[in-house]
mmCIF file of N, CA and C and ligand atoms in Angstrom:
data_model
loop_
_atom_site.group_PDB
_atom_site.id
_atom_site.type_symbol
_atom_site.label_atom_id
_atom_site.label_comp_id
_atom_site.label_asym_id
_atom_site.label_seq_id
_atom_site.Cartn_x
_atom_site.Cartn_y
_atom_site.Cartn_z
ATOM 1 N N MET A 236 -9.187 -58.592 -6.796
ATOM 2 C CA MET A 236 -10.566 -58.320 -6.887
ATOM 3 C C MET A 236 -10.902 -57.691 -8.186
ATOM 4 N N ASN A 237 -11.885 -58.101 -8.949
ATOM 5 C CA ASN A 237 -12.211 -57.669 -10.256
ATOM 6 C C ASN A 237 -13.497 -56.704 -10.174
ATOM 7 N N VAL A 238 -13.213 -55.465 -10.507
ATOM 8 C CA VAL A 238 -14.371 -54.445 -10.400
ATOM 9 C C VAL A 238 -14.593 -53.979 -11.806
ATOM 10 N N GLU A 239 -15.879 -53.935 -12.337
ATOM 11 C CA GLU A 239 -16.142 -53.457 -13.611
ATOM 12 C C GLU A 239 -17.293 -52.311 -13.504
ATOM 13 N N VAL A 240 -17.186 -51.421 -14.473
ATOM 14 C CA VAL A 240 -18.175 -50.364 -14.638
ATOM 15 C C VAL A 240 -18.780 -50.484 -15.959
ATOM 16 N N ARG A 241 -20.112 -50.643 -15.981
ATOM 17 C CA ARG A 241 -20.824 -50.546 -17.228
ATOM 18 C C ARG A 241 -21.931 -49.579 -17.068
ATOM 19 N N TYR A 242 -22.227 -48.823 -18.271
ATOM 20 C CA TYR A 242 -23.334 -47.866 -18.292
ATOM 21 C C TYR A 242 -24.111 -47.928 -19.448
ATOM 22 N N TYR A 243 -25.441 -47.555 -19.382
ATOM 23 C CA TYR A 243 -26.230 -47.192 -20.477
ATOM 24 C C TYR A 243 -26.602 -45.746 -20.418
ATOM 25 N N SER A 244 -26.104 -44.959 -21.446
ATOM 26 C CA SER A 244 -26.278 -43.499 -21.315
ATOM 27 C C SER A 244 -26.564 -42.915 -22.681
ATOM 28 N N LYS A 245 -27.759 -42.364 -22.794
ATOM 29 C CA LYS A 245 -28.118 -41.816 -24.164
ATOM 30 C C LYS A 245 -27.450 -40.412 -24.415
ATOM 31 N N SER A 246 -27.399 -39.580 -23.278
ATOM 32 C CA SER A 246 -26.969 -38.299 -23.585
ATOM 33 C C SER A 246 -25.657 -37.910 -22.687
ATOM 34 N N GLY A 247 -25.013 -38.788 -22.153
ATOM 35 C CA GLY A 247 -23.748 -38.566 -21.420
ATOM 36 C C GLY A 247 -23.756 -38.300 -19.949
ATOM 37 N N ASN A 248 -25.031 -38.036 -19.365
ATOM 38 C CA ASN A 248 -24.924 -37.757 -17.885
ATOM 39 C C ASN A 248 -24.577 -39.024 -17.035
ATOM 40 N N THR A 249 -25.117 -40.178 -17.390
ATOM 41 C CA THR A 249 -24.632 -41.354 -16.637
ATOM 42 C C THR A 249 -23.307 -41.717 -16.887
ATOM 43 N N LYS A 250 -22.860 -41.437 -18.135
ATOM 44 C CA LYS A 250 -21.445 -41.672 -18.446
ATOM 45 C C LYS A 250 -20.401 -40.931 -17.564
ATOM 46 N N LYS A 251 -20.783 -39.699 -17.330
ATOM 47 C CA LYS A 251 -19.981 -38.732 -16.437
ATOM 48 C C LYS A 251 -19.840 -39.479 -15.067
ATOM 49 N N ILE A 252 -20.935 -39.955 -14.478
ATOM 50 C CA ILE A 252 -20.875 -40.567 -13.196
ATOM 51 C C ILE A 252 -20.030 -41.982 -13.335
ATOM 52 N N ALA A 253 -20.319 -42.678 -14.358
ATOM 53 C CA ALA A 253 -19.572 -43.950 -14.518
ATOM 54 C C ALA A 253 -18.093 -43.712 -14.590
ATOM 55 N N ASN A 254 -17.646 -42.581 -15.226
ATOM 56 C CA ASN A 254 -16.231 -42.180 -15.239
ATOM 57 C C ASN A 254 -15.672 -41.917 -13.967
ATOM 58 N N ALA A 255 -16.529 -41.237 -13.183
ATOM 59 C CA ALA A 255 -16.117 -40.905 -11.833
ATOM 60 C C ALA A 255 -15.791 -42.066 -10.966
ATOM 61 N N ILE A 256 -16.744 -43.071 -11.036
ATOM 62 C CA ILE A 256 -16.752 -44.220 -10.254
ATOM 63 C C ILE A 256 -15.493 -45.005 -10.688
ATOM 64 N N ALA A 257 -15.367 -45.171 -11.987
ATOM 65 C CA ALA A 257 -14.315 -45.952 -12.569
ATOM 66 C C ALA A 257 -12.840 -45.365 -12.137
ATOM 67 N N LYS A 258 -12.786 -44.108 -12.206
ATOM 68 C CA LYS A 258 -11.487 -43.326 -11.906
ATOM 69 C C LYS A 258 -11.121 -43.699 -10.503
ATOM 70 N N GLN A 259 -12.097 -43.665 -9.655
ATOM 71 C CA GLN A 259 -11.905 -43.899 -8.162
ATOM 72 C C GLN A 259 -11.402 -45.315 -7.964
ATOM 73 N N VAL A 260 -11.908 -46.256 -8.847
ATOM 74 C CA VAL A 260 -11.505 -47.744 -8.633
ATOM 75 C C VAL A 260 -10.196 -47.976 -9.381
ATOM 76 N N GLY A 261 -9.794 -46.981 -10.359
ATOM 77 C CA GLY A 261 -8.621 -47.205 -11.140
ATOM 78 C C GLY A 261 -8.763 -48.044 -12.321
ATOM 79 N N ILE A 262 -9.997 -48.047 -12.836
ATOM 80 C CA ILE A 262 -10.312 -48.750 -14.034
ATOM 81 C C ILE A 262 -10.968 -47.786 -15.106
ATOM 82 N N SER A 263 -11.369 -48.363 -16.346
ATOM 83 C CA SER A 263 -12.081 -47.474 -17.250
ATOM 84 C C SER A 263 -13.533 -47.906 -17.247
ATOM 85 N N ALA A 264 -14.478 -47.022 -17.254
ATOM 86 C CA ALA A 264 -15.820 -47.205 -17.486
ATOM 87 C C ALA A 264 -16.156 -47.659 -18.988
ATOM 88 N N LYS A 265 -17.031 -48.558 -19.171
ATOM 89 C CA LYS A 265 -17.388 -48.969 -20.461
ATOM 90 C C LYS A 265 -18.934 -48.998 -20.654
ATOM 91 N N SER A 266 -19.351 -48.862 -21.890
ATOM 92 C CA SER A 266 -20.778 -49.021 -22.146
ATOM 93 C C SER A 266 -21.147 -50.371 -22.040
ATOM 94 N N ILE A 267 -22.521 -50.660 -21.964
ATOM 95 C CA ILE A 267 -22.917 -52.091 -21.946
ATOM 96 C C ILE A 267 -22.728 -52.866 -23.164
ATOM 97 N N HIS A 268 -22.189 -52.181 -24.242
ATOM 98 C CA HIS A 268 -21.916 -52.869 -25.514
ATOM 99 C C HIS A 268 -20.598 -53.608 -25.409
ATOM 100 N N GLU A 269 -19.751 -53.353 -24.329
ATOM 101 C CA GLU A 269 -18.554 -54.080 -24.137
ATOM 102 C C GLU A 269 -18.791 -55.179 -23.056
ATOM 103 N N PRO A 270 -18.678 -56.387 -23.610
ATOM 104 C CA PRO A 270 -18.891 -57.551 -22.661
ATOM 105 C C PRO A 270 -18.016 -57.685 -21.552
ATOM 106 N N LEU A 271 -18.458 -58.207 -20.453
ATOM 107 C CA LEU A 271 -17.767 -58.568 -19.293
ATOM 108 C C LEU A 271 -16.851 -59.813 -19.596
ATOM 109 N N GLN A 272 -15.744 -59.802 -18.956
ATOM 110 C CA GLN A 272 -14.836 -60.988 -19.176
ATOM 111 C C GLN A 272 -14.612 -61.614 -17.761
ATOM 112 N N GLY A 273 -14.731 -62.915 -17.658
ATOM 113 C CA GLY A 273 -14.347 -63.671 -16.471
ATOM 114 C C GLY A 273 -15.207 -63.374 -15.241
ATOM 115 N N GLU A 274 -14.584 -63.653 -14.049
ATOM 116 C CA GLU A 274 -15.321 -63.475 -12.806
ATOM 117 C C GLU A 274 -15.318 -62.010 -12.431
ATOM 118 N N VAL A 275 -16.491 -61.495 -11.922
ATOM 119 C CA VAL A 275 -16.531 -60.092 -11.455
ATOM 120 C C VAL A 275 -17.010 -60.001 -10.063
ATOM 121 N N ASP A 276 -16.220 -59.345 -9.256
ATOM 122 C CA ASP A 276 -16.677 -59.265 -7.871
ATOM 123 C C ASP A 276 -17.712 -58.141 -7.723
ATOM 124 N N ILE A 277 -17.374 -56.964 -8.224
ATOM 125 C CA ILE A 277 -18.561 -55.953 -8.206
ATOM 126 C C ILE A 277 -18.665 -55.509 -9.674
ATOM 127 N N LEU A 278 -19.907 -55.347 -10.021
ATOM 128 C CA LEU A 278 -20.295 -54.674 -11.339
ATOM 129 C C LEU A 278 -21.070 -53.384 -10.920
ATOM 130 N N PHE A 279 -20.490 -52.287 -11.150
ATOM 131 C CA PHE A 279 -21.233 -50.920 -11.002
ATOM 132 C C PHE A 279 -21.954 -50.915 -12.292
ATOM 133 N N LEU A 280 -23.264 -50.763 -12.304
ATOM 134 C CA LEU A 280 -24.191 -50.705 -13.396
ATOM 135 C C LEU A 280 -24.966 -49.426 -13.384
ATOM 136 N N GLY A 281 -24.876 -48.550 -14.356
ATOM 137 C CA GLY A 281 -25.501 -47.226 -14.419
ATOM 138 C C GLY A 281 -26.448 -46.991 -15.591
ATOM 139 N N THR A 282 -27.486 -46.198 -15.313
ATOM 140 C CA THR A 282 -28.393 -45.890 -16.335
ATOM 141 C C THR A 282 -29.192 -44.594 -16.154
ATOM 142 N N GLY A 283 -29.720 -44.048 -17.154
ATOM 143 C CA GLY A 283 -30.636 -42.889 -16.981
ATOM 144 C C GLY A 283 -32.031 -43.528 -17.029
ATOM 145 N N ILE A 284 -32.983 -42.671 -16.797
ATOM 146 C CA ILE A 284 -34.445 -43.088 -16.850
ATOM 147 C C ILE A 284 -35.142 -42.349 -18.133
ATOM 148 N N TYR A 285 -35.815 -43.221 -18.879
ATOM 149 C CA TYR A 285 -36.335 -42.752 -20.216
ATOM 150 C C TYR A 285 -37.819 -43.147 -20.193
ATOM 151 N N ALA A 286 -38.731 -42.191 -20.225
ATOM 152 C CA ALA A 286 -40.132 -42.475 -20.237
ATOM 153 C C ALA A 286 -40.520 -43.344 -19.047
ATOM 154 N N PHE A 287 -39.996 -42.849 -17.909
ATOM 155 C CA PHE A 287 -40.182 -43.472 -16.584
ATOM 156 C C PHE A 287 -39.816 -44.965 -16.449
ATOM 157 N N ASP A 288 -38.913 -45.261 -17.311
ATOM 158 C CA ASP A 288 -38.444 -46.744 -17.174
ATOM 159 C C ASP A 288 -36.878 -46.835 -17.550
ATOM 160 N N ILE A 289 -36.303 -47.886 -17.480
ATOM 161 C CA ILE A 289 -34.989 -48.132 -17.996
ATOM 162 C C ILE A 289 -35.198 -48.585 -19.440
ATOM 163 N N ASP A 290 -34.231 -48.223 -20.335
ATOM 164 C CA ASP A 290 -34.359 -48.621 -21.752
ATOM 165 C C ASP A 290 -34.368 -50.019 -22.054
ATOM 166 N N PRO A 291 -35.168 -50.461 -23.001
ATOM 167 C CA PRO A 291 -35.239 -51.896 -23.378
ATOM 168 C C PRO A 291 -33.936 -52.519 -23.672
ATOM 169 N N GLU A 292 -32.999 -51.733 -24.235
ATOM 170 C CA GLU A 292 -31.713 -52.281 -24.421
ATOM 171 C C GLU A 292 -30.924 -52.703 -23.218
ATOM 172 N N LEU A 293 -31.115 -51.927 -22.078
ATOM 173 C CA LEU A 293 -30.599 -52.286 -20.839
ATOM 174 C C LEU A 293 -31.174 -53.556 -20.267
ATOM 175 N N LYS A 294 -32.551 -53.581 -20.440
ATOM 176 C CA LYS A 294 -33.216 -54.870 -19.979
ATOM 177 C C LYS A 294 -32.664 -56.039 -20.719
ATOM 178 N N GLU A 295 -32.464 -55.915 -22.030
ATOM 179 C CA GLU A 295 -31.839 -56.963 -22.808
ATOM 180 C C GLU A 295 -30.480 -57.359 -22.287
ATOM 181 N N TYR A 296 -29.728 -56.340 -22.014
ATOM 182 C CA TYR A 296 -28.404 -56.603 -21.564
ATOM 183 C C TYR A 296 -28.353 -57.366 -20.172
ATOM 184 N N ILE A 297 -29.282 -56.976 -19.290
ATOM 185 C CA ILE A 297 -29.386 -57.642 -17.991
ATOM 186 C C ILE A 297 -29.773 -59.019 -18.230
ATOM 187 N N SER A 298 -30.550 -59.404 -19.176
ATOM 188 C CA SER A 298 -30.915 -60.778 -19.392
ATOM 189 C C SER A 298 -29.735 -61.700 -19.920
ATOM 190 N N THR A 299 -28.711 -60.933 -20.294
ATOM 191 C CA THR A 299 -27.465 -61.751 -20.809
ATOM 192 C C THR A 299 -26.434 -61.953 -19.707
ATOM 193 N N LEU A 300 -26.605 -61.264 -18.502
ATOM 194 C CA LEU A 300 -25.719 -61.304 -17.408
ATOM 195 C C LEU A 300 -25.717 -62.761 -16.808
ATOM 196 N N ASN A 301 -24.574 -63.196 -16.438
ATOM 197 C CA ASN A 301 -24.415 -64.607 -15.753
ATOM 198 C C ASN A 301 -24.323 -64.470 -14.263
ATOM 199 N N PRO A 302 -25.419 -64.849 -13.487
ATOM 200 C CA PRO A 302 -25.364 -64.633 -12.136
ATOM 201 C C PRO A 302 -24.262 -65.443 -11.289
ATOM 202 N N THR A 303 -23.820 -66.456 -11.904
ATOM 203 C CA THR A 303 -22.669 -67.307 -11.311
ATOM 204 C C THR A 303 -21.388 -66.552 -11.340
ATOM 205 N N SER A 304 -21.203 -65.692 -12.391
ATOM 206 C CA SER A 304 -19.808 -65.113 -12.459
ATOM 207 C C SER A 304 -19.795 -63.634 -12.092
ATOM 208 N N ILE A 305 -21.001 -63.134 -11.421
ATOM 209 C CA ILE A 305 -20.936 -61.806 -10.948
ATOM 210 C C ILE A 305 -21.557 -61.787 -9.503
ATOM 211 N N LYS A 306 -20.541 -61.390 -8.603
ATOM 212 C CA LYS A 306 -20.848 -61.560 -7.089
ATOM 213 C C LYS A 306 -21.974 -60.579 -6.664
ATOM 214 N N MET A 307 -21.773 -59.378 -7.139
ATOM 215 C CA MET A 307 -22.701 -58.285 -6.654
ATOM 216 C C MET A 307 -22.810 -57.177 -7.754
ATOM 217 N N VAL A 308 -23.995 -56.666 -7.876
ATOM 218 C CA VAL A 308 -24.228 -55.493 -8.798
ATOM 219 C C VAL A 308 -24.636 -54.238 -7.935
ATOM 220 N N VAL A 309 -23.898 -53.138 -8.146
ATOM 221 C CA VAL A 309 -24.178 -51.786 -7.564
ATOM 222 C C VAL A 309 -24.715 -50.921 -8.605
ATOM 223 N N VAL A 310 -25.913 -50.450 -8.275
ATOM 224 C CA VAL A 310 -26.714 -49.608 -9.299
ATOM 225 C C VAL A 310 -26.326 -48.157 -9.040
ATOM 226 N N PHE A 311 -26.196 -47.386 -10.109
ATOM 227 C CA PHE A 311 -26.112 -46.010 -10.051
ATOM 228 C C PHE A 311 -26.990 -45.412 -11.231
ATOM 229 N N SER A 312 -27.499 -44.147 -10.966
ATOM 230 C CA SER A 312 -28.318 -43.635 -11.972
ATOM 231 C C SER A 312 -28.407 -42.024 -12.035
ATOM 232 N N THR A 313 -28.967 -41.468 -13.117
ATOM 233 C CA THR A 313 -29.229 -40.106 -13.285
ATOM 234 C C THR A 313 -30.644 -40.005 -13.772
ATOM 235 N N ALA A 314 -31.332 -38.991 -13.543
ATOM 236 C CA ALA A 314 -32.613 -38.712 -14.129
ATOM 237 C C ALA A 314 -33.055 -37.222 -13.961
ATOM 238 N N ALA A 315 -33.975 -36.703 -14.828
ATOM 239 C CA ALA A 315 -34.391 -35.344 -14.601
ATOM 240 C C ALA A 315 -35.422 -35.169 -13.523
ATOM 241 N N ILE A 316 -36.386 -36.110 -13.466
ATOM 242 C CA ILE A 316 -37.434 -36.052 -12.546
ATOM 243 C C ILE A 316 -37.465 -37.132 -11.434
ATOM 244 N N VAL A 317 -37.380 -38.363 -11.798
ATOM 245 C CA VAL A 317 -37.639 -39.388 -10.845
ATOM 246 C C VAL A 317 -36.362 -39.396 -9.853
ATOM 247 N N LYS A 318 -36.522 -39.922 -8.715
ATOM 248 C CA LYS A 318 -35.451 -39.829 -7.707
ATOM 249 C C LYS A 318 -34.315 -41.008 -7.844
ATOM 250 N N SER A 319 -34.658 -41.995 -8.714
ATOM 251 C CA SER A 319 -33.642 -43.109 -8.762
ATOM 252 C C SER A 319 -34.162 -44.047 -9.845
ATOM 253 N N ALA A 320 -33.222 -44.801 -10.433
ATOM 254 C CA ALA A 320 -33.615 -46.026 -11.301
ATOM 255 C C ALA A 320 -33.316 -47.174 -10.515
ATOM 256 N N TYR A 321 -33.056 -47.029 -9.220
ATOM 257 C CA TYR A 321 -32.636 -48.286 -8.472
ATOM 258 C C TYR A 321 -33.635 -49.409 -8.475
ATOM 259 N N GLU A 322 -34.926 -49.072 -8.120
ATOM 260 C CA GLU A 322 -35.969 -50.142 -8.003
ATOM 261 C C GLU A 322 -36.274 -50.817 -9.273
ATOM 262 N N LYS A 323 -36.232 -49.980 -10.338
ATOM 263 C CA LYS A 323 -36.644 -50.631 -11.602
ATOM 264 C C LYS A 323 -35.484 -51.527 -12.163
ATOM 265 N N THR A 324 -34.187 -50.988 -11.920
ATOM 266 C CA THR A 324 -33.114 -51.752 -12.433
ATOM 267 C C THR A 324 -32.931 -53.097 -11.633
ATOM 268 N N LYS A 325 -33.032 -52.869 -10.201
ATOM 269 C CA LYS A 325 -33.115 -54.020 -9.315
ATOM 270 C C LYS A 325 -34.020 -55.079 -9.701
ATOM 271 N N LYS A 326 -35.225 -54.736 -10.086
ATOM 272 C CA LYS A 326 -36.248 -55.720 -10.417
ATOM 273 C C LYS A 326 -35.597 -56.689 -11.534
ATOM 274 N N TYR A 327 -35.152 -56.069 -12.620
ATOM 275 C CA TYR A 327 -34.693 -57.018 -13.651
ATOM 276 C C TYR A 327 -33.357 -57.799 -13.245
ATOM 277 N N LEU A 328 -32.502 -57.081 -12.464
ATOM 278 C CA LEU A 328 -31.264 -57.827 -12.035
ATOM 279 C C LEU A 328 -31.636 -59.046 -11.132
ATOM 280 N N GLN A 329 -32.622 -58.779 -10.284
ATOM 281 C CA GLN A 329 -32.959 -59.901 -9.334
ATOM 282 C C GLN A 329 -33.709 -60.997 -10.160
ATOM 283 N N ALA A 330 -34.462 -60.652 -11.135
ATOM 284 C CA ALA A 330 -35.086 -61.619 -11.964
ATOM 285 C C ALA A 330 -34.157 -62.576 -12.622
ATOM 286 N N GLN A 331 -33.087 -61.916 -12.931
ATOM 287 C CA GLN A 331 -31.840 -62.673 -13.545
ATOM 288 C C GLN A 331 -31.102 -63.439 -12.609
ATOM 289 N N GLY A 332 -31.426 -63.276 -11.413
ATOM 290 C CA GLY A 332 -30.775 -64.069 -10.311
ATOM 291 C C GLY A 332 -29.515 -63.469 -9.778
ATOM 292 N N LEU A 333 -29.351 -62.132 -9.970
ATOM 293 C CA LEU A 333 -28.248 -61.423 -9.608
ATOM 294 C C LEU A 333 -28.335 -60.771 -8.141
ATOM 295 N N ASN A 334 -27.229 -60.710 -7.486
ATOM 296 C CA ASN A 334 -27.271 -60.193 -6.094
ATOM 297 C C ASN A 334 -27.087 -58.631 -6.321
ATOM 298 N N VAL A 335 -28.003 -57.923 -5.763
ATOM 299 C CA VAL A 335 -27.953 -56.440 -5.899
ATOM 300 C C VAL A 335 -27.739 -55.738 -4.549
ATOM 301 N N SER A 336 -26.707 -54.867 -4.544
ATOM 302 C CA SER A 336 -26.389 -54.092 -3.343
ATOM 303 C C SER A 336 -27.601 -53.219 -2.908
ATOM 304 N N GLU A 337 -27.716 -53.098 -1.616
ATOM 305 C CA GLU A 337 -28.796 -52.168 -1.170
ATOM 306 C C GLU A 337 -28.385 -50.721 -1.230
ATOM 307 N N LYS A 338 -27.087 -50.502 -1.440
ATOM 308 C CA LYS A 338 -26.509 -49.232 -1.696
ATOM 309 C C LYS A 338 -26.606 -48.798 -3.004
ATOM 310 N N GLU A 339 -26.970 -47.545 -3.340
ATOM 311 C CA GLU A 339 -27.028 -47.030 -4.702
ATOM 312 C C GLU A 339 -26.542 -45.592 -4.735
ATOM 313 N N TYR A 340 -26.212 -45.143 -5.973
ATOM 314 C CA TYR A 340 -26.030 -43.707 -6.152
ATOM 315 C C TYR A 340 -26.863 -43.127 -7.194
ATOM 316 N N HIS A 341 -27.523 -41.988 -6.845
ATOM 317 C CA HIS A 341 -28.268 -41.331 -7.862
ATOM 318 C C HIS A 341 -28.004 -39.773 -7.677
ATOM 319 N N CYS A 342 -28.094 -39.170 -8.944
ATOM 320 C CA CYS A 342 -28.056 -37.619 -8.913
ATOM 321 C C CYS A 342 -28.832 -37.169 -10.059
ATOM 322 N N PRO A 343 -29.149 -35.883 -10.097
ATOM 323 C CA PRO A 343 -30.044 -35.345 -11.226
ATOM 324 C C PRO A 343 -29.225 -35.378 -12.495
ATOM 325 N N GLY A 344 -29.813 -35.499 -13.624
ATOM 326 C CA GLY A 344 -29.321 -35.364 -14.898
ATOM 327 C C GLY A 344 -30.010 -34.456 -15.816
ATOM 328 N N HIS A 345 -29.292 -33.501 -16.394
ATOM 329 C CA HIS A 345 -30.042 -32.505 -17.276
ATOM 330 C C HIS A 345 -30.812 -33.176 -18.475
ATOM 331 N N TYR A 346 -31.986 -32.576 -18.719
ATOM 332 C CA TYR A 346 -32.809 -32.927 -19.863
ATOM 333 C C TYR A 346 -33.622 -31.774 -20.203
ATOM 334 N N MET A 347 -33.354 -31.277 -21.429
ATOM 335 C CA MET A 347 -34.068 -30.157 -22.013
ATOM 336 C C MET A 347 -33.871 -28.912 -21.018
ATOM 337 N N ILE A 348 -34.949 -28.432 -20.516
ATOM 338 C CA ILE A 348 -34.771 -27.257 -19.586
ATOM 339 C C ILE A 348 -34.529 -27.643 -18.162
ATOM 340 N N LEU A 349 -34.706 -28.951 -17.923
ATOM 341 C CA LEU A 349 -34.571 -29.434 -16.513
ATOM 342 C C LEU A 349 -33.240 -29.718 -16.047
ATOM 343 N N ARG A 350 -32.878 -29.414 -14.829
ATOM 344 C CA ARG A 350 -31.750 -29.875 -14.160
ATOM 345 C C ARG A 350 -30.463 -29.433 -14.864
ATOM 346 N N THR A 351 -30.388 -28.176 -15.306
ATOM 347 C CA THR A 351 -29.341 -27.594 -16.024
ATOM 348 C C THR A 351 -28.005 -27.767 -15.250
ATOM 349 N N GLY A 352 -26.938 -28.139 -15.962
ATOM 350 C CA GLY A 352 -25.645 -28.395 -15.289
ATOM 351 C C GLY A 352 -25.446 -29.529 -14.497
ATOM 352 N N ARG A 353 -26.355 -30.436 -14.404
ATOM 353 C CA ARG A 353 -26.236 -31.649 -13.649
ATOM 354 C C ARG A 353 -25.959 -32.891 -14.615
ATOM 355 N N PRO A 354 -25.042 -33.778 -14.193
ATOM 356 C CA PRO A 354 -24.388 -33.773 -12.976
ATOM 357 C C PRO A 354 -23.309 -32.618 -12.915
ATOM 358 N N ASN A 355 -23.209 -32.049 -11.731
ATOM 359 C CA ASN A 355 -22.159 -31.004 -11.575
ATOM 360 C C ASN A 355 -20.948 -31.592 -10.781
ATOM 361 N N SER A 356 -20.024 -30.670 -10.506
ATOM 362 C CA SER A 356 -18.714 -31.121 -9.861
ATOM 363 C C SER A 356 -19.082 -31.795 -8.464
ATOM 364 N N ASP A 357 -20.167 -31.368 -7.804
ATOM 365 C CA ASP A 357 -20.468 -31.835 -6.493
ATOM 366 C C ASP A 357 -21.012 -33.247 -6.647
ATOM 367 N N ASP A 358 -21.787 -33.485 -7.681
ATOM 368 C CA ASP A 358 -22.375 -34.784 -7.993
ATOM 369 C C ASP A 358 -21.156 -35.761 -8.224
ATOM 370 N N ILE A 359 -20.190 -35.307 -9.062
ATOM 371 C CA ILE A 359 -19.122 -36.203 -9.440
ATOM 372 C C ILE A 359 -18.272 -36.589 -8.095
ATOM 373 N N LYS A 360 -18.072 -35.587 -7.222
ATOM 374 C CA LYS A 360 -17.386 -35.759 -6.078
ATOM 375 C C LYS A 360 -18.107 -36.828 -5.224
ATOM 376 N N LYS A 361 -19.385 -36.679 -5.054
ATOM 377 C CA LYS A 361 -20.160 -37.611 -4.304
ATOM 378 C C LYS A 361 -20.141 -39.057 -4.907
ATOM 379 N N ALA A 362 -20.178 -39.110 -6.184
ATOM 380 C CA ALA A 362 -20.048 -40.345 -6.911
ATOM 381 C C ALA A 362 -18.620 -41.059 -6.557
ATOM 382 N N GLU A 363 -17.666 -40.207 -6.628
ATOM 383 C CA GLU A 363 -16.302 -40.729 -6.164
ATOM 384 C C GLU A 363 -16.330 -41.324 -4.693
ATOM 385 N N GLN A 364 -16.872 -40.452 -3.792
ATOM 386 C CA GLN A 364 -16.962 -40.941 -2.472
ATOM 387 C C GLN A 364 -17.809 -42.210 -2.224
ATOM 388 N N PHE A 365 -19.008 -42.381 -3.057
ATOM 389 C CA PHE A 365 -19.635 -43.523 -3.063
ATOM 390 C C PHE A 365 -18.870 -44.807 -3.485
ATOM 391 N N ALA A 366 -18.161 -44.571 -4.669
ATOM 392 C CA ALA A 366 -17.330 -45.740 -5.086
ATOM 393 C C ALA A 366 -16.333 -46.041 -4.099
ATOM 394 N N LYS A 367 -15.756 -45.131 -3.355
ATOM 395 C CA LYS A 367 -14.683 -45.510 -2.408
ATOM 396 C C LYS A 367 -15.297 -46.219 -1.228
ATOM 397 N N SER A 368 -16.546 -45.871 -0.751
ATOM 398 C CA SER A 368 -17.233 -46.460 0.393
ATOM 399 C C SER A 368 -17.541 -47.861 -0.104
ATOM 400 N N ILE A 369 -17.992 -48.140 -1.275
ATOM 401 C CA ILE A 369 -18.290 -49.468 -1.613
ATOM 402 C C ILE A 369 -16.993 -50.312 -1.637
ATOM 403 N N ILE A 370 -16.031 -49.872 -2.240
ATOM 404 C CA ILE A 370 -14.752 -50.583 -2.297
ATOM 405 C C ILE A 370 -14.154 -50.865 -0.830
ATOM 406 N N ASN A 371 -14.237 -49.879 -0.084
ATOM 407 C CA ASN A 371 -13.650 -50.054 1.365
ATOM 408 C C ASN A 371 -14.506 -50.940 2.269
ATOM 409 N N SER A 372 -15.782 -51.077 1.873
ATOM 410 C CA SER A 372 -16.698 -51.943 2.696
ATOM 411 C C SER A 372 -16.405 -53.442 2.372
ATOM 412 N N LEU A 373 -15.603 -53.760 1.377
ATOM 413 C CA LEU A 373 -15.366 -55.161 1.048
ATOM 414 C C LEU A 373 -14.217 -55.770 2.005
HETATM 415 C C1 LIG B 150 -35.989 -39.766 -24.306
HETATM 416 C C2 LIG B 150 -35.831 -39.371 -22.910
HETATM 417 C C3 LIG B 150 -36.817 -39.633 -22.004
HETATM 418 C C4 LIG B 150 -36.643 -39.264 -20.619
HETATM 419 N N1 LIG B 150 -37.692 -39.499 -19.750
HETATM 420 C C5 LIG B 150 -37.558 -39.211 -18.405
HETATM 421 C C6 LIG B 150 -38.521 -39.636 -17.416
HETATM 422 O O1 LIG B 150 -39.487 -40.160 -17.740
HETATM 423 N N2 LIG B 150 -38.206 -39.283 -16.188
HETATM 424 C C7 LIG B 150 -37.131 -38.517 -15.762
HETATM 425 O O2 LIG B 150 -36.763 -38.359 -14.621
HETATM 426 N N3 LIG B 150 -36.104 -38.266 -16.714
HETATM 427 C C8 LIG B 150 -36.358 -38.514 -17.972
HETATM 428 N N4 LIG B 150 -35.450 -38.266 -18.847
HETATM 429 C C9 LIG B 150 -34.165 -37.499 -18.477
HETATM 430 C C10 LIG B 150 -33.009 -38.532 -18.317
HETATM 431 O O3 LIG B 150 -33.307 -39.505 -17.287
HETATM 432 C C11 LIG B 150 -31.765 -37.737 -17.720
HETATM 433 O O4 LIG B 150 -31.535 -36.612 -18.617
HETATM 434 C C12 LIG B 150 -30.631 -38.629 -17.539
HETATM 435 O O5 LIG B 150 -29.675 -37.965 -16.829
HETATM 436 C C13 LIG B 150 -30.178 -39.236 -18.792
HETATM 437 O O6 LIG B 150 -29.061 -39.987 -18.671
HETATM 438 P P1 LIG B 150 -28.026 -40.086 -19.817
HETATM 439 O O7 LIG B 150 -27.463 -38.716 -20.256
HETATM 440 O O8 LIG B 150 -27.003 -40.983 -19.252
HETATM 441 O O9 LIG B 150 -28.732 -40.793 -20.960
HETATM 442 C C14 LIG B 150 -35.530 -38.602 -20.275
HETATM 443 C C15 LIG B 150 -34.543 -38.287 -21.159
HETATM 444 C C16 LIG B 150 -34.569 -38.758 -22.470
HETATM 445 C C17 LIG B 150 -33.506 -38.443 -23.457
#
């Protein structure tokens, strides 16, 4: 089974969660600037929220994904205010023809004076448990 983790992270919060998920799977998390190779069973795809949306660069990346070589995308996200980037990310993934899991992971991410210290160790632990539950459900 080929599992990949890719993230878009401006300030490192989503990258922390990506690393936790990847560690649980036994692989390395990479930024969206590193292309996927071959067939992918699960793509964990993470992002922050910027100006109440996902970044144009992530939208562009999603438009390059090949739905015939990726079986399922699992979205994870961090944000200071909004509760998740799932719906916004899913919209672009589905428009590209990709299969998106109904399960997602989200936790707060610090921004300026908001959500100081997040993601914290509990957020990391929950991300690891989430990754384990996805892998075990296969
Ligand atoms: C330029 C910018 C705009 C942001 N806009 C929002 C926003 O509209 N809503 C929100 O909930 N968080 C917003 N945030 C906070 C980020 O979503 C939050 O810090 C997230 O954890 C960032 O993830 P990253 O560190 O992986 O980039 C913004 C952060 C930045 C840097």
